[in-house]
Amino acid sequence: ASRDELAAFLRERAGSAEPVDVLSVPCGIPRELADGYAAFRAAGAPAPLRLTFHGLDLDPAVLETASAFAAVRGLEPFVTHHGDAFDRAAYPPAVDFITCTGLAEFLDDERLAELYGIFAERLRPGGKLVTSGMRGRPVSDYLLRLAEITIHHRTPADLERLARTAVFSRIETRIDDVGLQAIMVARR
């Protein structure tokens, strides 16, 4: 979902002289950025003139790996931001696109609503957030219990309800093709 939404967003901004900043939080290995950018380039549209990719993560070793991966995959420039996703000072001042997958499951409703608020603050007008939440499934629930990992399951309606506490102009939700993830796309 993040890959496809990023490719579509870059097509919207193709050839723009305005800065376009794309952020992954937490970035881990930014595959969704690399794959989305590759899909965009394959479509043949001109890239925004001032396109910058950003990765924010708490782990400095992950950021080093992410930088090396970004260089190999053509995400240039790729700017790393070391810090916690809840630390506003760790973020770039403003961005146009944020992807955040795999984090909502570990946050309670209050913290997730707070995170959505931070994202809304950082997004420029017209910017897009793509995020996900894991839906409950017997097999995955069983495996997570074996690993003693507590997660918070979310439906598309749950994600939308929490995002409504922030300033988004439009919120769309859906279930992924596999049926495991609730996907939310919100516009600032």
mmCIF file of C-alpha atoms in Angstrom:
data_model
loop_
_atom_site.group_PDB
_atom_site.id
_atom_site.type_symbol
_atom_site.label_atom_id
_atom_site.label_comp_id
_atom_site.label_asym_id
_atom_site.label_seq_id
_atom_site.Cartn_x
_atom_site.Cartn_y
_atom_site.Cartn_z
ATOM 1 C CA ALA A 1 0.000 0.000 0.000
ATOM 2 C CA SER A 2 2.783 2.453 0.883
ATOM 3 C CA ARG A 3 4.651 1.691 -2.331
ATOM 4 C CA ASP A 4 1.591 2.277 -4.500
ATOM 5 C CA GLU A 5 0.500 5.408 -2.638
ATOM 6 C CA LEU A 6 4.002 6.893 -2.900
ATOM 7 C CA ALA A 7 4.175 6.228 -6.651
ATOM 8 C CA ALA A 8 0.764 7.876 -7.109
ATOM 9 C CA PHE A 9 1.748 10.835 -4.930
ATOM 10 C CA LEU A 10 4.965 11.409 -6.893
ATOM 11 C CA ARG A 11 2.964 11.327 -10.136
ATOM 12 C CA GLU A 12 0.783 14.105 -8.681
ATOM 13 C CA ARG A 13 3.890 16.161 -7.937
ATOM 14 C CA ALA A 14 5.822 15.241 -11.108
ATOM 15 C CA GLY A 15 8.029 18.038 -12.367
ATOM 16 C CA SER A 16 7.156 20.336 -9.433
ATOM 17 C CA ALA A 17 9.620 23.084 -8.579
ATOM 18 C CA GLU A 18 8.358 23.044 -4.969
ATOM 19 C CA PRO A 19 10.264 20.859 -2.513
ATOM 20 C CA VAL A 20 8.847 17.373 -2.063
ATOM 21 C CA ASP A 21 9.912 15.598 1.109
ATOM 22 C CA VAL A 22 9.077 11.932 1.710
ATOM 23 C CA LEU A 23 9.467 10.444 5.206
ATOM 24 C CA SER A 24 9.382 6.892 6.569
ATOM 25 C CA VAL A 25 8.759 6.526 10.353
ATOM 26 C CA PRO A 26 10.224 4.295 11.692
ATOM 27 C CA CYS A 27 12.199 3.758 8.547
ATOM 28 C CA GLY A 28 13.872 0.425 9.170
ATOM 29 C CA ILE A 29 15.005 -0.607 5.691
ATOM 30 C CA PRO A 30 12.965 1.817 3.521
ATOM 31 C CA ARG A 31 11.829 -0.737 0.946
ATOM 32 C CA GLU A 32 8.459 0.950 0.486
ATOM 33 C CA LEU A 33 10.234 4.181 -0.486
ATOM 34 C CA ALA A 34 12.592 2.424 -2.880
ATOM 35 C CA ASP A 35 9.847 0.336 -4.477
ATOM 36 C CA GLY A 36 7.450 3.290 -4.728
ATOM 37 C CA TYR A 37 10.118 5.485 -6.295
ATOM 38 C CA ALA A 38 11.082 2.704 -8.715
ATOM 39 C CA ALA A 39 7.423 2.277 -9.745
ATOM 40 C CA PHE A 40 7.143 6.037 -10.235
ATOM 41 C CA ARG A 41 10.312 6.167 -12.375
ATOM 42 C CA ALA A 42 9.140 3.186 -14.440
ATOM 43 C CA ALA A 43 6.056 5.223 -15.397
ATOM 44 C CA GLY A 44 8.365 7.756 -17.065
ATOM 45 C CA ALA A 45 7.147 10.934 -15.347
ATOM 46 C CA PRO A 46 9.741 13.558 -14.410
ATOM 47 C CA ALA A 47 10.678 13.506 -10.739
ATOM 48 C CA PRO A 48 10.032 16.615 -8.667
ATOM 49 C CA LEU A 49 13.083 18.848 -8.988
ATOM 50 C CA ARG A 50 13.681 19.099 -5.254
ATOM 51 C CA LEU A 51 12.810 15.582 -4.061
ATOM 52 C CA THR A 52 14.304 14.473 -0.731
ATOM 53 C CA PHE A 53 13.786 11.181 1.060
ATOM 54 C CA HIS A 54 13.956 11.012 4.861
ATOM 55 C CA GLY A 55 14.145 8.158 7.331
ATOM 56 C CA LEU A 56 13.492 8.528 11.051
ATOM 57 C CA ASP A 57 14.413 5.702 13.397
ATOM 58 C CA LEU A 58 15.450 5.201 17.003
ATOM 59 C CA ASP A 59 18.265 2.787 16.135
ATOM 60 C CA PRO A 60 21.439 4.407 14.712
ATOM 61 C CA ALA A 61 22.617 1.076 13.264
ATOM 62 C CA VAL A 62 19.332 0.759 11.362
ATOM 63 C CA LEU A 63 19.810 4.280 10.012
ATOM 64 C CA GLU A 64 23.277 3.348 8.717
ATOM 65 C CA THR A 65 21.857 0.296 6.973
ATOM 66 C CA ALA A 66 18.950 2.364 5.635
ATOM 67 C CA SER A 67 21.380 4.926 4.189
ATOM 68 C CA ALA A 68 23.395 2.241 2.419
ATOM 69 C CA PHE A 69 20.208 0.652 1.069
ATOM 70 C CA ALA A 70 18.905 4.048 -0.098
ATOM 71 C CA ALA A 71 22.137 4.764 -1.975
ATOM 72 C CA VAL A 72 22.002 1.430 -3.793
ATOM 73 C CA ARG A 73 18.320 1.907 -4.673
ATOM 74 C CA GLY A 74 18.644 5.495 -5.910
ATOM 75 C CA LEU A 75 16.914 7.296 -3.050
ATOM 76 C CA GLU A 76 19.033 10.419 -3.244
ATOM 77 C CA PRO A 77 19.263 12.460 -1.273
ATOM 78 C CA PHE A 78 18.335 10.322 1.725
ATOM 79 C CA VAL A 79 18.503 12.202 5.021
ATOM 80 C CA THR A 80 18.468 10.279 8.287
ATOM 81 C CA HIS A 81 16.871 11.524 11.490
ATOM 82 C CA HIS A 82 17.851 9.763 14.698
ATOM 83 C CA GLY A 83 15.178 9.813 17.356
ATOM 84 C CA ASP A 84 11.917 8.602 18.767
ATOM 85 C CA ALA A 85 8.764 8.880 16.670
ATOM 86 C CA PHE A 86 7.193 10.870 19.535
ATOM 87 C CA ASP A 87 10.012 13.435 19.656
ATOM 88 C CA ARG A 88 8.912 16.328 17.447
ATOM 89 C CA ALA A 89 12.496 17.627 17.381
ATOM 90 C CA ALA A 90 13.625 14.456 15.574
ATOM 91 C CA TYR A 91 11.510 15.253 12.509
ATOM 92 C CA PRO A 92 12.306 17.399 9.497
ATOM 93 C CA PRO A 93 10.438 20.729 9.738
ATOM 94 C CA ALA A 94 7.861 19.835 7.077
ATOM 95 C CA VAL A 95 7.182 16.918 4.752
ATOM 96 C CA ASP A 96 4.731 16.039 1.991
ATOM 97 C CA PHE A 97 4.393 12.296 2.399
ATOM 98 C CA ILE A 98 4.711 10.065 5.467
ATOM 99 C CA THR A 99 4.628 6.311 5.586
ATOM 100 C CA CYS A 100 4.325 4.554 8.932
ATOM 101 C CA THR A 101 3.680 0.829 8.915
ATOM 102 C CA GLY A 102 4.242 -1.770 11.588
ATOM 103 C CA LEU A 103 4.145 0.640 14.535
ATOM 104 C CA ALA A 104 0.444 1.104 15.312
ATOM 105 C CA GLU A 105 0.171 -2.465 16.594
ATOM 106 C CA PHE A 106 2.463 -1.633 19.504
ATOM 107 C CA LEU A 107 0.704 1.570 20.593
ATOM 108 C CA ASP A 108 -2.441 2.007 22.640
ATOM 109 C CA ASP A 109 -5.172 4.299 21.295
ATOM 110 C CA GLU A 110 -3.957 7.376 23.164
ATOM 111 C CA ARG A 111 -0.382 7.074 21.894
ATOM 112 C CA LEU A 112 -1.487 6.299 18.334
ATOM 113 C CA ALA A 113 -3.762 9.364 18.286
ATOM 114 C CA GLU A 114 -0.801 11.412 19.561
ATOM 115 C CA LEU A 115 1.408 10.048 16.776
ATOM 116 C CA TYR A 116 -1.224 10.906 14.153
ATOM 117 C CA GLY A 117 -1.255 14.438 15.588
ATOM 118 C CA ILE A 118 2.522 14.723 15.160
ATOM 119 C CA PHE A 119 2.216 13.509 11.573
ATOM 120 C CA ALA A 120 -0.527 16.057 10.842
ATOM 121 C CA GLU A 121 1.674 18.829 12.291
ATOM 122 C CA ARG A 122 4.596 17.871 10.055
ATOM 123 C CA LEU A 123 2.631 17.400 6.832
ATOM 124 C CA ARG A 124 2.413 20.355 4.496
ATOM 125 C CA PRO A 125 -1.082 21.225 3.198
ATOM 126 C CA GLY A 126 -2.055 18.583 0.638
ATOM 127 C CA GLY A 127 0.393 16.116 2.183
ATOM 128 C CA LYS A 128 -0.411 12.439 2.559
ATOM 129 C CA LEU A 129 -0.048 9.917 5.396
ATOM 130 C CA VAL A 130 -0.121 6.189 4.689
ATOM 131 C CA THR A 131 -0.308 3.923 7.704
ATOM 132 C CA SER A 132 -1.535 0.514 8.751
ATOM 133 C CA GLY A 133 -2.877 -1.455 11.670
ATOM 134 C CA MET A 134 -2.959 -5.206 12.118
ATOM 135 C CA ARG A 135 -6.326 -6.865 12.225
ATOM 136 C CA GLY A 136 -6.851 -9.810 14.555
ATOM 137 C CA ARG A 137 -6.240 -13.229 13.011
ATOM 138 C CA PRO A 138 -6.153 -16.529 14.950
ATOM 139 C CA VAL A 139 -2.831 -17.819 13.563
ATOM 140 C CA SER A 140 -0.925 -14.539 13.899
ATOM 141 C CA ASP A 141 -2.445 -13.950 17.356
ATOM 142 C CA TYR A 142 -1.285 -17.394 18.462
ATOM 143 C CA LEU A 143 2.265 -16.834 17.199
ATOM 144 C CA LEU A 144 2.482 -13.431 18.866
ATOM 145 C CA ARG A 145 1.272 -14.877 22.179
ATOM 146 C CA LEU A 146 3.991 -17.561 21.912
ATOM 147 C CA ALA A 147 6.548 -14.790 21.488
ATOM 148 C CA GLU A 148 4.972 -12.911 24.415
ATOM 149 C CA ILE A 149 4.306 -9.874 22.237
ATOM 150 C CA THR A 150 1.261 -7.807 23.055
ATOM 151 C CA ILE A 151 -0.298 -5.976 20.143
ATOM 152 C CA HIS A 152 -3.342 -3.814 19.567
ATOM 153 C CA HIS A 153 -5.581 -4.957 16.741
ATOM 154 C CA ARG A 154 -7.243 -2.238 14.673
ATOM 155 C CA THR A 155 -9.967 -2.164 12.076
ATOM 156 C CA PRO A 156 -10.152 0.499 9.365
ATOM 157 C CA ALA A 157 -12.826 2.237 11.471
ATOM 158 C CA ASP A 158 -10.463 2.266 14.478
ATOM 159 C CA LEU A 159 -7.682 3.922 12.472
ATOM 160 C CA GLU A 160 -10.086 6.514 11.096
ATOM 161 C CA ARG A 161 -11.524 7.284 14.545
ATOM 162 C CA LEU A 162 -8.043 7.908 15.945
ATOM 163 C CA ALA A 163 -6.977 9.996 12.945
ATOM 164 C CA ARG A 164 -10.055 12.214 13.333
ATOM 165 C CA THR A 165 -8.430 13.649 16.478
ATOM 166 C CA ALA A 166 -5.825 15.280 14.177
ATOM 167 C CA VAL A 167 -6.288 17.821 11.401
ATOM 168 C CA PHE A 168 -6.745 15.762 8.239
ATOM 169 C CA SER A 169 -8.958 16.976 5.413
ATOM 170 C CA ARG A 170 -9.727 13.532 4.011
ATOM 171 C CA ILE A 171 -9.348 10.022 5.411
ATOM 172 C CA GLU A 172 -9.787 6.803 3.435
ATOM 173 C CA THR A 173 -9.471 3.289 4.841
ATOM 174 C CA ARG A 174 -9.485 -0.214 3.421
ATOM 175 C CA ILE A 175 -8.324 -3.761 4.076
ATOM 176 C CA ASP A 176 -5.180 -4.971 2.291
ATOM 177 C CA ASP A 177 -5.387 -7.692 -0.362
ATOM 178 C CA VAL A 178 -4.373 -10.395 2.122
ATOM 179 C CA GLY A 179 -6.911 -9.304 4.736
ATOM 180 C CA LEU A 180 -4.345 -8.894 7.517
ATOM 181 C CA GLN A 181 -3.815 -5.129 7.559
ATOM 182 C CA ALA A 182 -6.136 -2.168 7.841
ATOM 183 C CA ILE A 183 -4.736 0.592 5.613
ATOM 184 C CA MET A 184 -5.390 4.292 6.125
ATOM 185 C CA VAL A 185 -4.559 7.117 3.735
ATOM 186 C CA ALA A 186 -5.086 10.583 5.194
ATOM 187 C CA ARG A 187 -4.623 13.978 3.535
ATOM 188 C CA ARG A 188 -3.671 17.155 5.355
#
